[in-house]
Tab-separated table of C-alpha atoms in Angstrom:
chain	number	residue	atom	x	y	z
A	1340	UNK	CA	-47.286	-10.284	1.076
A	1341	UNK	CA	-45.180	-9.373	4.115
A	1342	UNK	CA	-44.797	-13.144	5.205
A	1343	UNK	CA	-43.759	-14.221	1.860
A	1344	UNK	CA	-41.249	-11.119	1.366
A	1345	UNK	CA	-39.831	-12.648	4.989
A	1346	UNK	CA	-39.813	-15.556	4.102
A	1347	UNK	CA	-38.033	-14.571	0.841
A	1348	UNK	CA	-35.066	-12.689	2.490
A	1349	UNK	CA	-34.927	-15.300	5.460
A	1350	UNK	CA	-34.043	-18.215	2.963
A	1351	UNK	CA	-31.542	-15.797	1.501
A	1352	UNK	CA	-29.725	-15.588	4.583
A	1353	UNK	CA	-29.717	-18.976	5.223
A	1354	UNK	CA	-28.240	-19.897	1.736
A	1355	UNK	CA	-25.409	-17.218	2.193
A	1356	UNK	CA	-24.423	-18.181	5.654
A	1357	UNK	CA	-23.788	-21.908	4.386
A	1358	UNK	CA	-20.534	-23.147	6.299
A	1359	UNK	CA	-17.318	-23.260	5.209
A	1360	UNK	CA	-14.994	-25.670	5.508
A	1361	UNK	CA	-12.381	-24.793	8.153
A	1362	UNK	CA	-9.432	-24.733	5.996
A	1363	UNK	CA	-10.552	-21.753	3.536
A	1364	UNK	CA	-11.386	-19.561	6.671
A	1365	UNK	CA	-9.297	-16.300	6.476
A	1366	UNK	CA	-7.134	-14.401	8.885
A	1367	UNK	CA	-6.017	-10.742	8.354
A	1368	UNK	CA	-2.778	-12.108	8.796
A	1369	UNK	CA	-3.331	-15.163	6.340
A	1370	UNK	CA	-4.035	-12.039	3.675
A	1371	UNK	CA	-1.394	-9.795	4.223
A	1372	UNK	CA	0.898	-12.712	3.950
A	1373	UNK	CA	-0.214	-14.033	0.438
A	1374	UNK	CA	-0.177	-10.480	-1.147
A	1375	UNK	CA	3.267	-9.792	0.242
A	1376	UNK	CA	4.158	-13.389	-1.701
A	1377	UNK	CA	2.293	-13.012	-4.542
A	1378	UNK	CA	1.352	-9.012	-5.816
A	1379	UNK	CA	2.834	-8.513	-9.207
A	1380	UNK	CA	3.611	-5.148	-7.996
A	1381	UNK	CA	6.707	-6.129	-5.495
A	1382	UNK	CA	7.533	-8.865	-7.909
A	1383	UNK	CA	8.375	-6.045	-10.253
A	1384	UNK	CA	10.381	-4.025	-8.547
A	1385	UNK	CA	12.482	-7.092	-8.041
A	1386	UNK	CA	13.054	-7.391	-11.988
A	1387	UNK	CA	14.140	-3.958	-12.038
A	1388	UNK	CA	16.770	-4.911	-9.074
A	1389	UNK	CA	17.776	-7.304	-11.688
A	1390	UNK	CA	17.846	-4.966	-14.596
A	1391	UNK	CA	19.877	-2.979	-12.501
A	1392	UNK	CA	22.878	-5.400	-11.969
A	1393	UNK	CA	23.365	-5.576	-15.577
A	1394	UNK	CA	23.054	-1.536	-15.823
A	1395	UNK	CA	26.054	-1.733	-12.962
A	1396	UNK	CA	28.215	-4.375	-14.861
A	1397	UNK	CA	27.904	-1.647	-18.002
A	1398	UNK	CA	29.225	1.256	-16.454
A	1399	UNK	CA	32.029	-0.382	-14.542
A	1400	UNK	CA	33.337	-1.069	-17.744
A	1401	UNK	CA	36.521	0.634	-18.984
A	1402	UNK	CA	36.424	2.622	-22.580
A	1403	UNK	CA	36.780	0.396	-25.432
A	1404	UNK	CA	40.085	-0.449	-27.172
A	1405	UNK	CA	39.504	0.445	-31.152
A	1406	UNK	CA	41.770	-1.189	-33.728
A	1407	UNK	CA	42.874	1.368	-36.252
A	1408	UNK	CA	44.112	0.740	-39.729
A	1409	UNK	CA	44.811	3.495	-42.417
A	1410	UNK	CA	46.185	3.490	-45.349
A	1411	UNK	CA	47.487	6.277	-47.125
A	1412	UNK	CA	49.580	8.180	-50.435
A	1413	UNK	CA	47.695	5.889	-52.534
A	1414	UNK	CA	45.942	5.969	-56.325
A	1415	UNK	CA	47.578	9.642	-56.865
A	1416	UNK	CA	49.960	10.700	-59.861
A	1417	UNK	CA	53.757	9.720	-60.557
A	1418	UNK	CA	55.600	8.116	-57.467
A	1419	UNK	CA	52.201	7.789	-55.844
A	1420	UNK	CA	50.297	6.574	-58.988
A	1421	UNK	CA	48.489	2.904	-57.811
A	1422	UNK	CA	49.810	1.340	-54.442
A	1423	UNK	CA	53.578	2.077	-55.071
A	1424	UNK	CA	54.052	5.054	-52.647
A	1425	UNK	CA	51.565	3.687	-50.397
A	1426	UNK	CA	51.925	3.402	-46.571
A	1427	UNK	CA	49.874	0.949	-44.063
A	1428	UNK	CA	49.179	2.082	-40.417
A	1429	UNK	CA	48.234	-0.270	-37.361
A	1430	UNK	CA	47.457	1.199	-34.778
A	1431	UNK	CA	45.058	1.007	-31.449
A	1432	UNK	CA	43.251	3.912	-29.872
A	1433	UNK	CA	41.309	4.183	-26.223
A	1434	UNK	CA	40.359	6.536	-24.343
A	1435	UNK	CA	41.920	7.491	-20.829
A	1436	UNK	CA	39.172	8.621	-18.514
A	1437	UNK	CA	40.040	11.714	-16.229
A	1438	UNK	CA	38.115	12.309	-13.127
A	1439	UNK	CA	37.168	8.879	-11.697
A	1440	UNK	CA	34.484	9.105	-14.134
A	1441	UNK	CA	33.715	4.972	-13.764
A	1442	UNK	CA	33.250	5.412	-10.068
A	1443	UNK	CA	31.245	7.851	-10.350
A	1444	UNK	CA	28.785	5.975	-12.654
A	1445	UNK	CA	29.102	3.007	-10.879
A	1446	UNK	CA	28.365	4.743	-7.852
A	1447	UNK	CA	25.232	6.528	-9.434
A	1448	UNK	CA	23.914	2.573	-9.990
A	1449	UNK	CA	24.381	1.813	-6.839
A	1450	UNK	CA	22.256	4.494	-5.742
A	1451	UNK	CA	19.780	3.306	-7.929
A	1452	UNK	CA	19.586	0.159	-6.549
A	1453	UNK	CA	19.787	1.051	-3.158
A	1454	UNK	CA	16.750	3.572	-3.538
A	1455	UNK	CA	14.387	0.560	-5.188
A	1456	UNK	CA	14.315	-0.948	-1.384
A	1457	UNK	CA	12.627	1.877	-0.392
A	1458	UNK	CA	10.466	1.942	-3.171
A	1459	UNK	CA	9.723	-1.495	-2.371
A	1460	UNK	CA	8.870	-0.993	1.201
A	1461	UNK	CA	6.496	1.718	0.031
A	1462	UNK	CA	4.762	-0.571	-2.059
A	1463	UNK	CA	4.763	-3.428	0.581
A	1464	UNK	CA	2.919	-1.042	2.753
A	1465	UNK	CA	0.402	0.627	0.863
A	1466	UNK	CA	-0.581	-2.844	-0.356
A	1467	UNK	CA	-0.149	-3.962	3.238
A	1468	UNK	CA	-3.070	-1.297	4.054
A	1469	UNK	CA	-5.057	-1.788	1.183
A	1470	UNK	CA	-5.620	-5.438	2.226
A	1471	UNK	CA	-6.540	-4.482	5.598
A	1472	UNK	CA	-9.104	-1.790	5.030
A	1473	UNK	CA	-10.748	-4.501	2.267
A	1474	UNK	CA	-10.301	-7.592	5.389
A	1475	UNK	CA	-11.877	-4.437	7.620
A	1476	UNK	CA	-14.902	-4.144	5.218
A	1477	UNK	CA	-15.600	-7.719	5.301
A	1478	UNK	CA	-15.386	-7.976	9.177
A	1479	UNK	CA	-17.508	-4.972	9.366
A	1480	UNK	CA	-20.216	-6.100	6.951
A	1481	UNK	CA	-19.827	-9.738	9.433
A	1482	UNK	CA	-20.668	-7.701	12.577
A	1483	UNK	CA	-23.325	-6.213	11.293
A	1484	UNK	CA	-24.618	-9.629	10.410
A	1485	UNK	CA	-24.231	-10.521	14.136
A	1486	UNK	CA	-25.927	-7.576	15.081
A	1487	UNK	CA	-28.947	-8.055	12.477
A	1488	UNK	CA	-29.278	-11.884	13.543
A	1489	UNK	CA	-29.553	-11.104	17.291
A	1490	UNK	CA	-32.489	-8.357	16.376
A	1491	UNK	CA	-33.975	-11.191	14.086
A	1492	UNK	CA	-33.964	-13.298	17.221
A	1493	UNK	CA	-35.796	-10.174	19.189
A	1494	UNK	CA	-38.446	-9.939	16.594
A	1495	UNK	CA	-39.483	-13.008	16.312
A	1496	UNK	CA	-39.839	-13.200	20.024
A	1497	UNK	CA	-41.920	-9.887	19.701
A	1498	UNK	CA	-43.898	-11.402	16.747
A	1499	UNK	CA	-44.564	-14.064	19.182
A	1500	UNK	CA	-45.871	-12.405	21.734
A	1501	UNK	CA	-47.904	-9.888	19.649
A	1502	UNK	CA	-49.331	-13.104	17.776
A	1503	UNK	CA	-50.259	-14.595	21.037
A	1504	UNK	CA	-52.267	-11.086	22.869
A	1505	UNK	CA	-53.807	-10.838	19.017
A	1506	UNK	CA	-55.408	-14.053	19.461
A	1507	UNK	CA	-56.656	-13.905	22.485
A	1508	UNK	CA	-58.421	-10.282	22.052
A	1509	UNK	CA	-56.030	-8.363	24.383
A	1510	UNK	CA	-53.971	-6.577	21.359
A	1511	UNK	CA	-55.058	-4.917	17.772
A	1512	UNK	CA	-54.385	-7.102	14.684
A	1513	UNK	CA	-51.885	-4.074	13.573
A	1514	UNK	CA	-49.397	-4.907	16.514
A	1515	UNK	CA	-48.733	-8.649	15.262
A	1516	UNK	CA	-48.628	-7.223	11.504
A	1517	UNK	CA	-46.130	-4.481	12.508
A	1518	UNK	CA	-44.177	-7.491	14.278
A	1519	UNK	CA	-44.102	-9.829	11.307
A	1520	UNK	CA	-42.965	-6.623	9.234
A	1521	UNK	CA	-40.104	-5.550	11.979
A	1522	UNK	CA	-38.717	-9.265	11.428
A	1523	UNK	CA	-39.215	-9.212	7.598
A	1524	UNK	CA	-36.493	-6.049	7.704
A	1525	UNK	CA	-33.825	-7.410	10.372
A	1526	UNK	CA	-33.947	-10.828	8.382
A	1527	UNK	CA	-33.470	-8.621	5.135
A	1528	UNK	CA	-30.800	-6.246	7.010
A	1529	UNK	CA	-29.121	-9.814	7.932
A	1530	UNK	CA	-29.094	-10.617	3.974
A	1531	UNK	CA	-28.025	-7.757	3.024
A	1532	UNK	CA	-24.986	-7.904	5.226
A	1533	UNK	CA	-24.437	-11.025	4.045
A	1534	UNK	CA	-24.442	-10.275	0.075
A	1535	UNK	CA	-21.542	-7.229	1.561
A	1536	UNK	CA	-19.321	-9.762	3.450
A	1537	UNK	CA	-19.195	-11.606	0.669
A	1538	UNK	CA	-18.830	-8.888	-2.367
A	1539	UNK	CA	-16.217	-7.817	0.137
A	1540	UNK	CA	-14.277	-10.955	0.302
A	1541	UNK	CA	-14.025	-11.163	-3.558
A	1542	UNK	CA	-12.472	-7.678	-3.829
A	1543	UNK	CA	-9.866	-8.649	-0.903
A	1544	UNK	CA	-9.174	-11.799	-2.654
A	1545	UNK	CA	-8.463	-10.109	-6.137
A	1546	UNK	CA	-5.438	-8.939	-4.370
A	1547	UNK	CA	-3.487	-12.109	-5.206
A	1548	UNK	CA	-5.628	-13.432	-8.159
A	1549	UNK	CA	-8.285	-15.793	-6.281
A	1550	UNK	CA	-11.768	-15.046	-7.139
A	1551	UNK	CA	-12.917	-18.459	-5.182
A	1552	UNK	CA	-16.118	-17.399	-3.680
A	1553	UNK	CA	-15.569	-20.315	-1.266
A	1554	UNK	CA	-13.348	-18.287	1.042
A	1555	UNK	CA	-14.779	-17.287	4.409
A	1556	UNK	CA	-13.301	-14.630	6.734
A	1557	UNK	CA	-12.083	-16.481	10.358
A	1558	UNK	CA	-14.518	-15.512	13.328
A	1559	UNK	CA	-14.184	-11.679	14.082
A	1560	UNK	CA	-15.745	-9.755	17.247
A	1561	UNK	CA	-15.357	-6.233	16.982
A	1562	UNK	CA	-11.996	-5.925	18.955
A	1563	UNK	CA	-11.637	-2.863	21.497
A	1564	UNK	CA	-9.301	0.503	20.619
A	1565	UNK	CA	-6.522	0.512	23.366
A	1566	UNK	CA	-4.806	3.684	23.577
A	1567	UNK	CA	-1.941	4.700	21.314
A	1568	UNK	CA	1.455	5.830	21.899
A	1569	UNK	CA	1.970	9.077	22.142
A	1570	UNK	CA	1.880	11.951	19.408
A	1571	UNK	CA	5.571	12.211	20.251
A	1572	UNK	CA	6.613	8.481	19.878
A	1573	UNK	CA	4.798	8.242	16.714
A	1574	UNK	CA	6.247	11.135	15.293
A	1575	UNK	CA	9.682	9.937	16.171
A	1576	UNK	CA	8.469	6.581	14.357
A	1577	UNK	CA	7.627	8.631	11.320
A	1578	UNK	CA	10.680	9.894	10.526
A	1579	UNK	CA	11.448	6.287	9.259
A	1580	UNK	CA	8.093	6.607	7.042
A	1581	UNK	CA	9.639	4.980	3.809
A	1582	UNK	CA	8.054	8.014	1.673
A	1583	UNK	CA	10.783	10.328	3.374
A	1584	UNK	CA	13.211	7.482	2.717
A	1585	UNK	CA	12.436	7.037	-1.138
A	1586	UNK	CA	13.298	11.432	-1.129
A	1587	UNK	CA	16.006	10.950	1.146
A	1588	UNK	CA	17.546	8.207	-1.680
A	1589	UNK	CA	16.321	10.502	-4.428
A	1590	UNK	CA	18.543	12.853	-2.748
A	1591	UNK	CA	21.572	10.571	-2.917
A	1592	UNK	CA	21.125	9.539	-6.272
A	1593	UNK	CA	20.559	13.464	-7.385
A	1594	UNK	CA	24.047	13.723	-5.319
A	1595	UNK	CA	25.863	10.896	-7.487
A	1596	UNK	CA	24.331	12.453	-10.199
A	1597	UNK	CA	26.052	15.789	-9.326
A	1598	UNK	CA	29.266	13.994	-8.786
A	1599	UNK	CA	29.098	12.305	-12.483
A	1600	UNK	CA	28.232	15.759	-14.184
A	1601	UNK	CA	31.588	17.000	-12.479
A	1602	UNK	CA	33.586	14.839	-13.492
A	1603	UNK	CA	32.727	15.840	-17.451
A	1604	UNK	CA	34.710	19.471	-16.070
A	1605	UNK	CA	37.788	17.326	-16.368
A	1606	UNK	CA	38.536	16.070	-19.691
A	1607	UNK	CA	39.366	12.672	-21.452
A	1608	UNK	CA	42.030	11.851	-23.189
A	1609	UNK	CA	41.888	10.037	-26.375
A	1610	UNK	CA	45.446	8.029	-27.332
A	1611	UNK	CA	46.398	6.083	-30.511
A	1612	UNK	CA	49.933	4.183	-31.086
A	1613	UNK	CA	50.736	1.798	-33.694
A	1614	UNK	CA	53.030	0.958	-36.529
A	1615	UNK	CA	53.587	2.617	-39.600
A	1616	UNK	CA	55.114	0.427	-42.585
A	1617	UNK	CA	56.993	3.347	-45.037
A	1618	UNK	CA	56.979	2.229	-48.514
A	1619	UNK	CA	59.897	4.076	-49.818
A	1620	UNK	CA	62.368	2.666	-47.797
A	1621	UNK	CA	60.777	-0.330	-46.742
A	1622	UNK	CA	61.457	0.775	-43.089
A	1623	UNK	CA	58.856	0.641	-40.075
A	1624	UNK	CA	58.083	3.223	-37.116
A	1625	UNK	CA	56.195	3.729	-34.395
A	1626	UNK	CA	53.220	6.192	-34.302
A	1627	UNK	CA	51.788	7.777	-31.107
A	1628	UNK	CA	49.274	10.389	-30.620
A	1629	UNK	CA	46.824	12.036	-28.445
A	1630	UNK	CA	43.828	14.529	-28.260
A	1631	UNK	CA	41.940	16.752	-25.726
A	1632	UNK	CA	39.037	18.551	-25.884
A	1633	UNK	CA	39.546	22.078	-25.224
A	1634	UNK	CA	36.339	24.465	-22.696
A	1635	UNK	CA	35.490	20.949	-20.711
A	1636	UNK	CA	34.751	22.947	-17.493
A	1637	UNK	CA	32.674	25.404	-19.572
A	1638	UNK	CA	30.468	22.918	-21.069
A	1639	UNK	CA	29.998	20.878	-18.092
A	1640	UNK	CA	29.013	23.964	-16.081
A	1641	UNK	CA	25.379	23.885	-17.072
A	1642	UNK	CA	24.658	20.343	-15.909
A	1643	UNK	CA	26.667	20.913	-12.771
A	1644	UNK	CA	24.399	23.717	-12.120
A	1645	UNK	CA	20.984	21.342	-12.774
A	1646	UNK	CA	22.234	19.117	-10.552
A	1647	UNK	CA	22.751	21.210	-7.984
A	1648	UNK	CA	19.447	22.652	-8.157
A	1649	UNK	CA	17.871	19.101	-8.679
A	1650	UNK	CA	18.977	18.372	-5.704
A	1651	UNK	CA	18.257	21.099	-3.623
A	1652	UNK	CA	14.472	21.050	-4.876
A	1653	UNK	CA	14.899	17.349	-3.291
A	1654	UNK	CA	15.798	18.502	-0.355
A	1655	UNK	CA	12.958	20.881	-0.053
A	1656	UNK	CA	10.217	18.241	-1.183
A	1657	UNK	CA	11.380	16.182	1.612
A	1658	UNK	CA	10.458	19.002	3.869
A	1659	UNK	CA	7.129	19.514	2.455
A	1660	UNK	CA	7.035	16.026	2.724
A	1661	UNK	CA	7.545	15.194	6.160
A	1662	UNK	CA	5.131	18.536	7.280
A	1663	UNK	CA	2.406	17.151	4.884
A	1664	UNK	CA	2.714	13.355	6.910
A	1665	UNK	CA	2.676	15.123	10.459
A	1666	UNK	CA	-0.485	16.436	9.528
A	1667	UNK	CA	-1.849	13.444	7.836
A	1668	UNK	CA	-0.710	11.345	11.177
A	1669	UNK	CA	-2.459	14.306	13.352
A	1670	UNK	CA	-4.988	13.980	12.047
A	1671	UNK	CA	-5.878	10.059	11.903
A	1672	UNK	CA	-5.080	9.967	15.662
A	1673	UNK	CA	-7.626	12.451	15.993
A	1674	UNK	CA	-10.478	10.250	14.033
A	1675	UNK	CA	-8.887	7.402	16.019
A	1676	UNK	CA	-9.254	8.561	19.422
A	1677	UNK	CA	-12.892	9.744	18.565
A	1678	UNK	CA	-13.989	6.545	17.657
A	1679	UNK	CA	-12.546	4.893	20.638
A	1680	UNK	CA	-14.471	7.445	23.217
A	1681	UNK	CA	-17.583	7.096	21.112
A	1682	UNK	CA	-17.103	3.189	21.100
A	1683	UNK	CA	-16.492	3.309	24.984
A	1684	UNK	CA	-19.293	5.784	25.581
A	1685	UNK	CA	-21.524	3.829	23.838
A	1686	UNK	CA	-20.322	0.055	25.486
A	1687	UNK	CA	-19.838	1.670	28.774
A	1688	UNK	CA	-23.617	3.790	28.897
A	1689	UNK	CA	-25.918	4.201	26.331
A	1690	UNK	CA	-25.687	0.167	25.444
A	1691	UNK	CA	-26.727	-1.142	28.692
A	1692	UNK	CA	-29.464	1.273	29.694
A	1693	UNK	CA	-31.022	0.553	26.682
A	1694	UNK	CA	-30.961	-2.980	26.611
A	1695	UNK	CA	-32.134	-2.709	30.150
A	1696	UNK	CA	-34.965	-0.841	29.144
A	1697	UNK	CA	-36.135	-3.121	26.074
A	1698	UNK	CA	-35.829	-5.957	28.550
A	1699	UNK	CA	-38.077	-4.179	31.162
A	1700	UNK	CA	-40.455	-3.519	28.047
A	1701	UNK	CA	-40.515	-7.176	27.302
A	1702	UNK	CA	-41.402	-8.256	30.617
A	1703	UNK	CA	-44.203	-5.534	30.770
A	1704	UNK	CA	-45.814	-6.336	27.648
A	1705	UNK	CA	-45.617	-10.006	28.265
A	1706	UNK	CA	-47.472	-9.132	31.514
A	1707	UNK	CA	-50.155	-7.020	29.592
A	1708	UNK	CA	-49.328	-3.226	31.165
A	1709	UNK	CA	-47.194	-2.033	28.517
A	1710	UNK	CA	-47.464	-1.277	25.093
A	1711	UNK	CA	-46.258	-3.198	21.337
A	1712	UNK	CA	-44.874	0.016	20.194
A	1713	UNK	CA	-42.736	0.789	23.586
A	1714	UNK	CA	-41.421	-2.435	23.129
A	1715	UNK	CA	-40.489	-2.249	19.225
A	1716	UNK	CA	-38.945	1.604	19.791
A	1717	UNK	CA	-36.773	0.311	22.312
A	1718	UNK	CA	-35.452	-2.981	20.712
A	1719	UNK	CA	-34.577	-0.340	17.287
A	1720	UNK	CA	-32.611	2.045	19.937
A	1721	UNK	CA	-30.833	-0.897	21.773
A	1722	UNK	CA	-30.188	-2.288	18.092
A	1723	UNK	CA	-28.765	0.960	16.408
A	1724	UNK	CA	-26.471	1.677	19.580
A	1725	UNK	CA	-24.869	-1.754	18.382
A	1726	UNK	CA	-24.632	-0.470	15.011
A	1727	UNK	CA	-23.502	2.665	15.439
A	1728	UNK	CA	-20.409	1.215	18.135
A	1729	UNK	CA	-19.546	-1.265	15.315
A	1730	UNK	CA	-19.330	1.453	12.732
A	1731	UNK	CA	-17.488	3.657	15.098
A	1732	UNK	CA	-15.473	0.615	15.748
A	1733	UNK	CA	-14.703	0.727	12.131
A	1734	UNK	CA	-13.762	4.135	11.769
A	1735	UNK	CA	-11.283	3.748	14.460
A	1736	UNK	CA	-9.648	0.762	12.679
A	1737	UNK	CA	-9.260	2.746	9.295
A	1738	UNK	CA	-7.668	5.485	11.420
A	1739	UNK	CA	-5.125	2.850	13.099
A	1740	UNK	CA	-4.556	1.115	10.003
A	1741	UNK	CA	-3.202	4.698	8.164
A	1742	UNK	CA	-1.176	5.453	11.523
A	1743	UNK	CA	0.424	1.709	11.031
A	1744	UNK	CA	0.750	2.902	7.066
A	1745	UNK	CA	2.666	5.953	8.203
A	1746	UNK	CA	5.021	4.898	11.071
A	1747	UNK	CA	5.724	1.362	10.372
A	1748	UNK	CA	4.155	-0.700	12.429
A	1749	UNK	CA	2.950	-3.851	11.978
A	1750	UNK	CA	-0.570	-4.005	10.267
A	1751	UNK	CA	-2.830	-5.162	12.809
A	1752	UNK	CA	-6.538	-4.451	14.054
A	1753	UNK	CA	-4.986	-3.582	18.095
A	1754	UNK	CA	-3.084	-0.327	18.476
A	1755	UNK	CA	0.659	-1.735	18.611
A	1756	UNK	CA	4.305	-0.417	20.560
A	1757	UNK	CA	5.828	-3.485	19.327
A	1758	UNK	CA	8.826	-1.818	16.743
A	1759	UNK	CA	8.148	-3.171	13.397
């Protein structure tokens, strides 16, 4: 039963870890590039751009000129009975805008436009990161294959050599069936890192609309944590975090907003002139008047006052803002840093004494003074050392990838001081 289950999860393996060709194998940086060229998400952002040119070329336009006709002392009684007393008026009307109110609107566009490139940005990054911690699952669940083929490779040596002192009398039957059933589980933990890398790939490549199983990720060791830059220099970095700069452009546009609702405390003007035709004497004349609204500053007042507070509430979310990122970048160097003296601790002293000792176990078993079970408990210790750096390893590169997200650096799995 336990060969055939083996044998079962062995031929699993083998069918997942079928070559591909060398043209569909994927970089990080092959990945980040085709979502930044392809995600819907960015794409729309630059249709509103768009949209927003023709908002712009609407409110730099000037009020509209109205043509006016009237007609009047018609259909009454005696001199005005029917059309004989009546008298035509042309005439065109406009409005004369007080207050640099087209500026002002044109300038509130602007703003507008200027705050979708930080909004953009935003985007780009979070994507940015989301591509790398799904490329980071995939490598992960790919080192973890490494690591479960190299204890498949131990256990059938140790299935070997339990075989062997079986048959010739010098070791219990239940040492070379506890050896067959220690390989059955690292070929099954290889499989079952397999079936992960690849689950994994799919949900990277759903990023840009490929669901091509066929895609492989390029050859990835687990790469070592060099030290950061300091807390200062990445808080310095972080105060160009494009979240602050999307509030910081809120903040603008809330301030051309303020300077369009003050411009309603000044009022318009509305004009008319024309020509009026009078019937009596068959004579014509000029008309002209004019109209302004009376209590503009009193009924602007109110939105004045919204603005203001609009954007003073901005001013305080950006605040809140940049505290709550301090402590979110605190607080991923922290897990950072942790995994990198856990993944040196663990390269630098618990992996070689163990794989030292397993080695020495080997050799003493082979010679027939030690024991199976020595042996096997040391070969699991050396093995989950090398699973436990590669899962620290990973922790440390979800920690660098939100300290890229938040200060704008390049996406990468190395710590970086390149500027981005």
């Amino acid at each position: 039963m336990q060969s055939a289950f083996r044998a079962m999860a062995f031929a699993v393996a083998l069918a997942l870890a079928a070559p591909a060709h060398a043209e569909d194998l994927l970089t990080l940086d092959d990945a980040l590039r085709r979502v930044s060229d392809t995600h819907p998400d960015l794409r729309l952002i630059d249709a509103r751009a768009n949209t927003l040119d023709a908002v712009r070329e609407t409110a730099a336009l000037a009020p509209a000129t109205s043509l006016e006709v009237s007609l009047e002392n018609l259909a009454g009684t005696g001199e005005a009975r029917g059309l004989s007393g009546a008298e035509l008026t042309l005439g065109i009307a406009s409005i004369f805008e007080r207050g640099d109110k087209r500026a002002a609107r044109i300038a509130l566009v602007d703003s507008r436009v200027d705050a979708l490139a930080s909004e953009r940005q935003t985007r780009r990054l979070d994507l940015l990161a989301d591509v790398a911690r799904r490329y980071l699952e995939a490598a992960s669940a790919q080192w973890h294959d490494s690591i479960a083929e190299q204890d498949a490779e131990q256990r059938r040596r140790a299935r070997d050599a339990a075989r062997k002192r079986f048959h010739a009398g010098a070791a219990p039957e239940s040492s070379a069936l506890a050896a067959e059933a220690a390989l059955a589980r690292a070929e099954l933990a290889q499989a079952r890192a397999q079936l992960g890398e690849r689950s994994a790939i799919r949900h990277l490549t759903a990023l840009w609309g490929e669901l091509d199983a066929g895609v492989a990720l390029a050859t990835l060791a687990p790469p070592a944590l060099p030290e950061l830059e300091s807390l200062d220099a990445l808080f310095t970095r972080l105060e160009k975090n494009p979240d602050l700069a999307q509030l910081a452009d809120a903040r603008r546009i809330a301030d051309a907003r303020l300077r369009l609702a003050e411009t309603d405390a000044r009022s318009d003007i509305s004009w008319q002139v024309g020509l009026r035709r009078l019937q009596a004497s068959r004579d014509v004349a000029l008309v002209a008047g004019f109209s302004v609204p009376l209590g503009a500053t009193r009924r602007a007042a109110p939105a004045i006052r919204e603005a203001m507070l609009e954007r003073d509430a901005l001013e305080i979310e950006r605040e809140s803002a940049a505290l709550a990122l301090r402590a979110t970048l605190i607080d991923a160097v922290g897990r950072y840093e942790l995994a990198r003296e856990e993944v040196r601790r663990t390269q630098t002293d618990v992996l070689p004494r163990l794989q030292a000792a397993a080695a020495a176990a080997e050799r003493a078993y082979r010679a027939g003074a030690g024991d199976y079970l020595d042996w096997s408990q040391l070969q699991s210790e050396a093995i989950d050392a090398q699973r436990q750096q590669a899962e620290a390893t990973r922790s440390g590169l979800v920690a660098l990838i939100e300290i890229q997200r938040l200060t704008g650096l390049p996406i990468r799995f190395a710590a970086s001081g390149d500027s981005p």
